[in-house]
Amino acid sequence: MPTTSSRLLALLSLLQSRRDWPGEVLAERLDVTSRTVRRDIDRLRELGYRIATFKGPDGGYRLDAGTQLPPMLFDDEQAVALAIALQIASGSGAGTGEAALRALSTVRQVMPPRLRHRVDALSVTAVRPPTDGEDVDPAVLQQIGAVVHAGEVLRFDYGDGDGPVRRAEPHHVASWRGRWYLVGWDLDREDWRTYRVDRVRPRIPNGPRFAPRELPGGDLTTFLTGRFRGNEGSTRWPCEGEAILELPVDEVRPFIGDGLATPVDNRRTRVVLGSWSWPALVASLLRFDADLEVIGPPELAAAVEEVGRRCARAAG
């Protein structure tokens, strides 16, 4: 027979794993009587957990949200995942970095040694790329998130605020390369737009409710990737080419970004790169400061010739 404390932890873990639990099923899982389950439920209520009782043939219990944050129970994998997520959140640019680090310190302090060692071994440093904007105000981020959740039109000033009040159907709040964006349907321009959250100042009251629209590409990842790569509805670059650089692969890989680098021999590297235009792709290849051989497609070879002519004119 397990001790009362270990049995309470096991009961709490079960209640957190799904919404409704019939009393008889709980008793069977814990290998105790229904009467013991009722007593343990009362003990958890005394500790601050709001546990509702529901009636019916399979009457049982449900763990509800309360007005205060009671002690929470995590299994080993959940605790490690939470610690890693807090490390990443400290550099998310959402204005909650200090709070995330305090929460991480609190979680780590109460971890058993075996989990603390795992978390320390998986120490993560979230590095934000340099941006020309400030961290997002958490209050603004929460306000926009609430409007997205409510499905109401967002009225807001954008940028320096000198322009007209903007109106958009907000669909998603997303983080992309160190910045936070609002993805919405602009009602005045009748098109999808991405707005930097650090430039959004919501107005009150909100507009009416709206029916959600389908994003181009079908999902947020495809939409954002296509929008920032200049290839709507796709995660691929609109221009992709292949070439051989007269450089060892170890001198190429650190600077290839999301491209592919494979060795041809000990002094040459085959690269596959993408960009928003063919001249931009040529520029990406030339930044390696090495001789190159174009493999294809023909559009890349033509762009190399055109860029060469432009450079010759500029030098002349």
mmCIF file of C-alpha atoms in Angstrom:
data_model
loop_
_atom_site.group_PDB
_atom_site.id
_atom_site.type_symbol
_atom_site.label_atom_id
_atom_site.label_comp_id
_atom_site.label_asym_id
_atom_site.label_seq_id
_atom_site.Cartn_x
_atom_site.Cartn_y
_atom_site.Cartn_z
ATOM 1 C CA MET A 1 0.000 0.000 0.000
ATOM 2 C CA PRO A 2 1.573 3.335 -0.975
ATOM 3 C CA THR A 3 1.919 6.111 1.588
ATOM 4 C CA THR A 4 -0.679 8.888 1.719
ATOM 5 C CA SER A 5 1.697 11.475 0.248
ATOM 6 C CA SER A 6 2.784 9.307 -2.687
ATOM 7 C CA ARG A 7 -0.840 8.316 -3.301
ATOM 8 C CA LEU A 8 -1.878 12.002 -3.380
ATOM 9 C CA LEU A 9 0.832 12.750 -5.941
ATOM 10 C CA ALA A 10 -0.286 9.815 -8.083
ATOM 11 C CA LEU A 11 -3.917 10.985 -7.841
ATOM 12 C CA LEU A 12 -2.953 14.544 -8.789
ATOM 13 C CA SER A 13 -0.941 13.290 -11.752
ATOM 14 C CA LEU A 14 -3.959 11.348 -13.019
ATOM 15 C CA LEU A 15 -6.310 14.314 -12.595
ATOM 16 C CA GLN A 16 -3.936 16.503 -14.621
ATOM 17 C CA SER A 17 -3.666 14.019 -17.488
ATOM 18 C CA ARG A 18 -7.278 14.270 -18.712
ATOM 19 C CA ARG A 19 -10.437 16.244 -18.044
ATOM 20 C CA ASP A 20 -12.871 13.775 -16.393
ATOM 21 C CA TRP A 21 -12.111 10.758 -14.222
ATOM 22 C CA PRO A 22 -14.840 8.344 -13.010
ATOM 23 C CA GLY A 23 -14.327 7.604 -9.329
ATOM 24 C CA GLU A 24 -14.245 3.834 -9.824
ATOM 25 C CA VAL A 25 -11.545 4.148 -12.489
ATOM 26 C CA LEU A 26 -9.412 6.275 -10.169
ATOM 27 C CA ALA A 27 -9.816 3.727 -7.386
ATOM 28 C CA GLU A 28 -8.791 0.927 -9.762
ATOM 29 C CA ARG A 29 -5.762 2.859 -11.044
ATOM 30 C CA LEU A 30 -4.576 3.611 -7.504
ATOM 31 C CA ASP A 31 -5.493 0.181 -6.160
ATOM 32 C CA VAL A 32 -7.571 1.665 -3.320
ATOM 33 C CA THR A 33 -11.255 1.879 -2.408
ATOM 34 C CA SER A 34 -13.649 4.550 -3.649
ATOM 35 C CA ARG A 35 -13.856 5.817 -0.078
ATOM 36 C CA THR A 36 -10.079 6.370 0.000
ATOM 37 C CA VAL A 37 -10.316 8.285 -3.287
ATOM 38 C CA ARG A 38 -12.979 10.566 -1.775
ATOM 39 C CA ARG A 39 -10.774 11.264 1.264
ATOM 40 C CA ASP A 40 -7.757 11.999 -0.932
ATOM 41 C CA ILE A 41 -9.832 14.350 -3.086
ATOM 42 C CA ASP A 42 -10.782 16.264 0.076
ATOM 43 C CA ARG A 43 -7.102 16.502 1.054
ATOM 44 C CA LEU A 44 -6.186 17.946 -2.352
ATOM 45 C CA ARG A 45 -8.994 20.490 -2.019
ATOM 46 C CA GLU A 46 -7.536 21.576 1.301
ATOM 47 C CA LEU A 47 -4.208 22.164 -0.457
ATOM 48 C CA GLY A 48 -5.863 24.608 -2.882
ATOM 49 C CA TYR A 49 -6.815 22.411 -5.835
ATOM 50 C CA ARG A 50 -10.300 23.041 -7.227
ATOM 51 C CA ILE A 51 -11.681 19.592 -7.917
ATOM 52 C CA ALA A 52 -15.277 19.442 -9.095
ATOM 53 C CA THR A 53 -17.565 16.440 -8.667
ATOM 54 C CA PHE A 54 -19.830 15.428 -11.536
ATOM 55 C CA LYS A 55 -22.874 13.191 -11.212
ATOM 56 C CA GLY A 56 -24.184 10.356 -13.326
ATOM 57 C CA PRO A 57 -23.682 6.612 -13.735
ATOM 58 C CA ASP A 58 -19.931 7.183 -14.090
ATOM 59 C CA GLY A 59 -19.790 10.037 -11.609
ATOM 60 C CA GLY A 60 -16.328 11.225 -10.798
ATOM 61 C CA TYR A 61 -13.967 14.170 -10.565
ATOM 62 C CA ARG A 62 -12.565 16.998 -12.655
ATOM 63 C CA LEU A 63 -9.597 19.278 -11.910
ATOM 64 C CA ASP A 64 -10.749 22.861 -12.564
ATOM 65 C CA ALA A 65 -8.862 26.161 -12.740
ATOM 66 C CA GLY A 66 -8.853 28.172 -9.531
ATOM 67 C CA THR A 67 -8.272 31.758 -8.410
ATOM 68 C CA GLN A 68 -4.786 30.994 -7.080
ATOM 69 C CA LEU A 69 -1.921 28.939 -8.464
ATOM 70 C CA PRO A 70 -1.655 25.740 -6.408
ATOM 71 C CA PRO A 71 1.391 23.465 -6.368
ATOM 72 C CA MET A 72 1.781 21.674 -9.701
ATOM 73 C CA LEU A 73 3.104 18.240 -10.487
ATOM 74 C CA PHE A 74 5.226 17.463 -13.535
ATOM 75 C CA ASP A 75 6.732 14.200 -14.636
ATOM 76 C CA ASP A 76 10.437 14.117 -15.505
ATOM 77 C CA GLU A 77 10.031 14.829 -19.233
ATOM 78 C CA GLN A 78 7.578 17.685 -18.606
ATOM 79 C CA ALA A 79 9.931 19.298 -16.089
ATOM 80 C CA VAL A 80 12.900 19.167 -18.480
ATOM 81 C CA ALA A 81 10.766 20.499 -21.364
ATOM 82 C CA LEU A 82 9.535 23.360 -19.172
ATOM 83 C CA ALA A 83 13.086 24.309 -18.173
ATOM 84 C CA ILE A 84 14.275 24.344 -21.801
ATOM 85 C CA ALA A 85 11.237 26.376 -22.890
ATOM 86 C CA LEU A 86 11.936 28.971 -20.182
ATOM 87 C CA GLN A 87 15.551 29.284 -21.348
ATOM 88 C CA ILE A 88 14.343 29.935 -24.900
ATOM 89 C CA ALA A 89 11.657 32.360 -23.687
ATOM 90 C CA SER A 90 14.294 34.501 -21.971
ATOM 91 C CA GLY A 91 15.518 35.599 -25.425
ATOM 92 C CA SER A 92 12.213 35.656 -27.279
ATOM 93 C CA GLY A 93 11.889 39.453 -27.415
ATOM 94 C CA ALA A 94 8.465 39.298 -25.763
ATOM 95 C CA GLY A 95 9.550 41.533 -22.891
ATOM 96 C CA THR A 96 9.341 38.667 -20.395
ATOM 97 C CA GLY A 97 13.023 37.675 -20.311
ATOM 98 C CA GLU A 98 13.603 38.557 -16.655
ATOM 99 C CA ALA A 99 10.395 36.824 -15.546
ATOM 100 C CA ALA A 100 11.339 33.716 -17.558
ATOM 101 C CA LEU A 101 14.749 33.547 -15.886
ATOM 102 C CA ARG A 102 13.177 33.938 -12.429
ATOM 103 C CA ALA A 103 10.717 31.159 -13.234
ATOM 104 C CA LEU A 104 13.573 28.954 -14.477
ATOM 105 C CA SER A 105 15.469 29.538 -11.248
ATOM 106 C CA THR A 106 12.373 28.591 -9.235
ATOM 107 C CA VAL A 107 11.753 25.409 -11.233
ATOM 108 C CA ARG A 108 15.401 24.364 -11.081
ATOM 109 C CA GLN A 109 15.594 24.916 -7.335
ATOM 110 C CA VAL A 110 12.845 22.403 -6.568
ATOM 111 C CA MET A 111 14.011 19.785 -9.067
ATOM 112 C CA PRO A 112 15.502 16.554 -7.763
ATOM 113 C CA PRO A 113 19.246 16.245 -8.486
ATOM 114 C CA ARG A 114 18.752 13.782 -11.369
ATOM 115 C CA LEU A 115 16.616 16.328 -13.286
ATOM 116 C CA ARG A 116 18.766 19.307 -12.328
ATOM 117 C CA HIS A 117 21.773 17.573 -13.871
ATOM 118 C CA ARG A 118 19.788 16.928 -17.092
ATOM 119 C CA VAL A 119 18.701 20.559 -17.323
ATOM 120 C CA ASP A 120 22.223 21.863 -16.644
ATOM 121 C CA ALA A 121 23.602 19.531 -19.309
ATOM 122 C CA LEU A 122 21.040 20.907 -21.796
ATOM 123 C CA SER A 123 21.717 24.550 -21.033
ATOM 124 C CA VAL A 124 20.316 26.646 -23.887
ATOM 125 C CA THR A 125 21.233 30.228 -24.746
ATOM 126 C CA ALA A 126 18.568 31.964 -26.809
ATOM 127 C CA VAL A 127 20.344 34.515 -29.025
ATOM 128 C CA ARG A 128 18.187 37.061 -30.796
ATOM 129 C CA PRO A 129 19.410 38.419 -34.124
ATOM 130 C CA PRO A 130 20.026 42.195 -34.074
ATOM 131 C CA THR A 131 16.870 44.172 -34.881
ATOM 132 C CA ASP A 132 15.967 47.829 -35.181
ATOM 133 C CA GLY A 133 13.013 47.449 -32.833
ATOM 134 C CA GLU A 134 12.508 47.216 -29.096
ATOM 135 C CA ASP A 135 11.240 44.281 -27.105
ATOM 136 C CA VAL A 136 7.496 43.885 -27.392
ATOM 137 C CA ASP A 137 5.474 45.235 -24.474
ATOM 138 C CA PRO A 138 3.998 42.115 -22.793
ATOM 139 C CA ALA A 139 0.772 44.014 -22.086
ATOM 140 C CA VAL A 140 0.349 44.808 -25.801
ATOM 141 C CA LEU A 141 1.173 41.213 -26.740
ATOM 142 C CA GLN A 142 -1.453 39.931 -24.304
ATOM 143 C CA GLN A 143 -4.006 42.497 -25.490
ATOM 144 C CA ILE A 144 -3.538 41.496 -29.133
ATOM 145 C CA GLY A 145 -3.626 37.811 -28.193
ATOM 146 C CA ALA A 146 -6.939 38.344 -26.401
ATOM 147 C CA VAL A 147 -8.428 39.981 -29.508
ATOM 148 C CA VAL A 148 -7.201 37.076 -31.665
ATOM 149 C CA HIS A 149 -8.788 34.620 -29.241
ATOM 150 C CA ALA A 150 -12.072 36.561 -29.186
ATOM 151 C CA GLY A 151 -12.199 36.704 -32.993
ATOM 152 C CA GLU A 152 -12.877 40.452 -33.034
ATOM 153 C CA VAL A 153 -11.647 43.138 -35.427
ATOM 154 C CA LEU A 154 -8.573 44.930 -34.084
ATOM 155 C CA ARG A 155 -8.446 48.732 -34.355
ATOM 156 C CA PHE A 156 -4.935 50.122 -33.959
ATOM 157 C CA ASP A 157 -2.398 52.810 -34.742
ATOM 158 C CA TYR A 158 0.667 51.599 -36.602
ATOM 159 C CA GLY A 159 4.168 53.003 -36.788
ATOM 160 C CA ASP A 160 4.461 56.649 -35.777
ATOM 161 C CA GLY A 161 0.670 56.923 -35.462
ATOM 162 C CA ASP A 162 0.318 59.777 -37.970
ATOM 163 C CA GLY A 163 -1.715 57.707 -40.415
ATOM 164 C CA PRO A 164 -5.355 56.667 -40.205
ATOM 165 C CA VAL A 165 -6.576 54.109 -37.705
ATOM 166 C CA ARG A 166 -5.956 50.643 -39.128
ATOM 167 C CA ARG A 167 -8.546 47.851 -39.043
ATOM 168 C CA ALA A 168 -7.656 44.176 -39.377
ATOM 169 C CA GLU A 169 -9.101 40.766 -38.679
ATOM 170 C CA PRO A 170 -6.330 39.326 -36.467
ATOM 171 C CA HIS A 171 -5.663 35.624 -37.006
ATOM 172 C CA HIS A 172 -2.273 34.799 -35.464
ATOM 173 C CA VAL A 173 0.533 36.215 -33.336
ATOM 174 C CA ALA A 174 3.858 34.670 -34.345
ATOM 175 C CA SER A 175 7.577 35.028 -33.666
ATOM 176 C CA TRP A 176 9.931 35.143 -36.658
ATOM 177 C CA ARG A 177 13.698 35.582 -36.309
ATOM 178 C CA GLY A 178 13.598 37.605 -33.107
ATOM 179 C CA ARG A 179 10.553 39.720 -33.953
ATOM 180 C CA TRP A 180 6.880 39.325 -33.096
ATOM 181 C CA TYR A 181 4.289 39.719 -35.849
ATOM 182 C CA LEU A 182 0.536 39.963 -36.077
ATOM 183 C CA VAL A 183 -0.904 38.163 -39.101
ATOM 184 C CA GLY A 184 -4.267 39.538 -40.170
ATOM 185 C CA TRP A 185 -6.612 40.426 -42.987
ATOM 186 C CA ASP A 186 -6.429 44.186 -43.598
ATOM 187 C CA LEU A 187 -10.024 45.343 -44.056
ATOM 188 C CA ASP A 188 -9.111 48.554 -45.886
ATOM 189 C CA ARG A 189 -6.589 46.996 -48.269
ATOM 190 C CA GLU A 190 -8.549 43.744 -48.565
ATOM 191 C CA ASP A 191 -5.435 41.612 -48.361
ATOM 192 C CA TRP A 192 -3.321 39.633 -45.901
ATOM 193 C CA ARG A 193 -0.740 41.658 -44.001
ATOM 194 C CA THR A 194 1.971 41.076 -41.396
ATOM 195 C CA TYR A 195 2.370 43.802 -38.767
ATOM 196 C CA ARG A 196 5.293 44.156 -36.382
ATOM 197 C CA VAL A 197 3.820 43.967 -32.902
ATOM 198 C CA ASP A 198 6.320 46.491 -31.498
ATOM 199 C CA ARG A 199 4.738 49.076 -33.859
ATOM 200 C CA VAL A 200 1.115 48.220 -33.017
ATOM 201 C CA ARG A 201 -0.828 50.325 -30.512
ATOM 202 C CA PRO A 202 -4.315 48.847 -30.053
ATOM 203 C CA ARG A 203 -7.354 51.089 -29.786
ATOM 204 C CA ILE A 204 -10.452 50.558 -27.689
ATOM 205 C CA PRO A 205 -13.096 49.368 -28.299
ATOM 206 C CA ASN A 206 -12.522 46.450 -30.633
ATOM 207 C CA GLY A 207 -14.554 45.996 -33.777
ATOM 208 C CA PRO A 208 -17.219 43.355 -34.429
ATOM 209 C CA ARG A 209 -16.623 39.611 -34.492
ATOM 210 C CA PHE A 210 -15.621 38.012 -37.787
ATOM 211 C CA ALA A 211 -15.532 34.588 -39.432
ATOM 212 C CA PRO A 212 -11.951 33.242 -39.712
ATOM 213 C CA ARG A 213 -10.423 33.111 -43.189
ATOM 214 C CA GLU A 214 -8.095 30.472 -44.577
ATOM 215 C CA LEU A 215 -4.468 31.558 -44.757
ATOM 216 C CA PRO A 216 -2.711 31.394 -48.140
ATOM 217 C CA GLY A 217 -0.766 28.161 -48.172
ATOM 218 C CA GLY A 218 -3.104 26.610 -45.625
ATOM 219 C CA ASP A 219 -1.055 27.110 -42.452
ATOM 220 C CA LEU A 220 0.891 29.791 -40.584
ATOM 221 C CA THR A 221 4.349 28.325 -41.261
ATOM 222 C CA THR A 222 3.815 28.220 -45.019
ATOM 223 C CA PHE A 223 2.285 31.703 -45.067
ATOM 224 C CA LEU A 224 5.062 33.402 -43.080
ATOM 225 C CA THR A 225 7.889 31.568 -44.840
ATOM 226 C CA GLY A 226 6.429 32.400 -48.240
ATOM 227 C CA ARG A 227 5.793 36.025 -47.258
ATOM 228 C CA PHE A 228 9.345 36.651 -46.065
ATOM 229 C CA ARG A 229 10.927 34.710 -48.928
ATOM 230 C CA GLY A 230 8.845 36.394 -51.603
ATOM 231 C CA ASN A 231 7.135 33.159 -52.642
ATOM 232 C CA GLU A 232 3.510 33.245 -51.481
ATOM 233 C CA GLY A 233 1.971 29.911 -50.583
ATOM 234 C CA SER A 234 5.268 27.991 -50.472
ATOM 235 C CA THR A 235 8.141 27.363 -48.072
ATOM 236 C CA ARG A 236 10.689 27.254 -50.921
ATOM 237 C CA TRP A 237 12.734 30.146 -52.243
ATOM 238 C CA PRO A 238 11.396 31.415 -55.583
ATOM 239 C CA CYS A 239 14.887 31.119 -57.080
ATOM 240 C CA GLU A 240 17.062 28.088 -56.318
ATOM 241 C CA GLY A 241 20.346 27.198 -57.980
ATOM 242 C CA GLU A 242 23.390 24.944 -57.774
ATOM 243 C CA ALA A 243 27.068 25.755 -58.185
ATOM 244 C CA ILE A 244 30.550 24.512 -57.305
ATOM 245 C CA LEU A 245 32.782 26.792 -55.219
ATOM 246 C CA GLU A 246 36.575 26.576 -55.226
ATOM 247 C CA LEU A 247 36.645 26.283 -51.441
ATOM 248 C CA PRO A 248 36.865 23.370 -48.975
ATOM 249 C CA VAL A 249 33.510 22.453 -47.466
ATOM 250 C CA ASP A 250 34.632 23.494 -43.952
ATOM 251 C CA GLU A 251 35.055 27.061 -45.209
ATOM 252 C CA VAL A 252 31.565 27.084 -46.739
ATOM 253 C CA ARG A 253 29.270 25.383 -44.229
ATOM 254 C CA PRO A 254 29.453 28.042 -41.485
ATOM 255 C CA PHE A 255 28.124 30.644 -43.935
ATOM 256 C CA ILE A 256 25.671 28.642 -46.048
ATOM 257 C CA GLY A 257 22.585 29.538 -43.959
ATOM 258 C CA ASP A 258 19.649 27.346 -44.985
ATOM 259 C CA GLY A 259 21.509 26.130 -48.079
ATOM 260 C CA LEU A 260 23.183 22.775 -48.635
ATOM 261 C CA ALA A 261 26.958 22.234 -48.887
ATOM 262 C CA THR A 262 28.564 18.908 -49.855
ATOM 263 C CA PRO A 263 32.230 18.254 -50.666
ATOM 264 C CA VAL A 264 33.254 17.493 -54.254
ATOM 265 C CA ASP A 265 36.850 16.897 -53.187
ATOM 266 C CA ASN A 266 39.215 18.371 -50.603
ATOM 267 C CA ARG A 267 39.238 21.797 -52.266
ATOM 268 C CA ARG A 268 35.798 22.163 -53.919
ATOM 269 C CA THR A 269 32.237 22.300 -52.564
ATOM 270 C CA ARG A 270 28.899 21.798 -54.267
ATOM 271 C CA VAL A 271 26.289 24.235 -52.907
ATOM 272 C CA VAL A 272 22.540 24.504 -53.362
ATOM 273 C CA LEU A 273 21.176 27.915 -52.416
ATOM 274 C CA GLY A 274 17.954 29.867 -52.667
ATOM 275 C CA SER A 275 17.070 33.552 -52.741
ATOM 276 C CA TRP A 276 14.259 35.931 -53.588
ATOM 277 C CA SER A 277 15.733 36.791 -57.045
ATOM 278 C CA TRP A 278 18.384 35.463 -59.397
ATOM 279 C CA PRO A 279 20.719 38.473 -59.002
ATOM 280 C CA ALA A 280 20.379 38.130 -55.218
ATOM 281 C CA LEU A 281 21.348 34.464 -55.530
ATOM 282 C CA VAL A 282 24.419 35.434 -57.568
ATOM 283 C CA ALA A 283 25.365 37.911 -54.828
ATOM 284 C CA SER A 284 25.037 35.132 -52.229
ATOM 285 C CA LEU A 285 27.480 32.994 -54.194
ATOM 286 C CA LEU A 286 29.954 35.814 -54.839
ATOM 287 C CA ARG A 287 30.188 36.684 -51.136
ATOM 288 C CA PHE A 288 32.328 33.549 -50.676
ATOM 289 C CA ASP A 289 35.090 35.344 -52.627
ATOM 290 C CA ALA A 290 36.003 32.245 -54.622
ATOM 291 C CA ASP A 291 35.886 31.040 -58.219
ATOM 292 C CA LEU A 292 32.689 29.219 -59.040
ATOM 293 C CA GLU A 293 31.139 26.994 -61.673
ATOM 294 C CA VAL A 294 27.416 27.274 -62.310
ATOM 295 C CA ILE A 295 25.623 23.922 -62.495
ATOM 296 C CA GLY A 296 22.133 25.252 -63.098
ATOM 297 C CA PRO A 297 19.471 26.193 -63.846
ATOM 298 C CA PRO A 298 19.921 28.357 -66.968
ATOM 299 C CA GLU A 299 18.381 31.346 -65.147
ATOM 300 C CA LEU A 300 21.287 31.336 -62.698
ATOM 301 C CA ALA A 301 23.863 31.271 -65.506
ATOM 302 C CA ALA A 302 22.090 34.188 -67.236
ATOM 303 C CA ALA A 303 22.030 36.145 -63.979
ATOM 304 C CA VAL A 304 25.782 35.592 -63.498
ATOM 305 C CA GLU A 305 26.426 37.060 -66.985
ATOM 306 C CA GLU A 306 24.167 40.067 -66.307
ATOM 307 C CA VAL A 307 25.722 40.763 -62.906
ATOM 308 C CA GLY A 308 29.166 40.495 -64.513
ATOM 309 C CA ARG A 309 28.236 43.137 -67.093
ATOM 310 C CA ARG A 310 26.904 45.440 -64.402
ATOM 311 C CA CYS A 311 30.076 45.050 -62.352
ATOM 312 C CA ALA A 312 32.231 45.760 -65.424
ATOM 313 C CA ARG A 313 30.256 48.950 -66.119
ATOM 314 C CA ALA A 314 30.548 50.007 -62.511
ATOM 315 C CA ALA A 315 34.299 49.397 -62.487
ATOM 316 C CA GLY A 316 34.741 51.225 -65.792
#
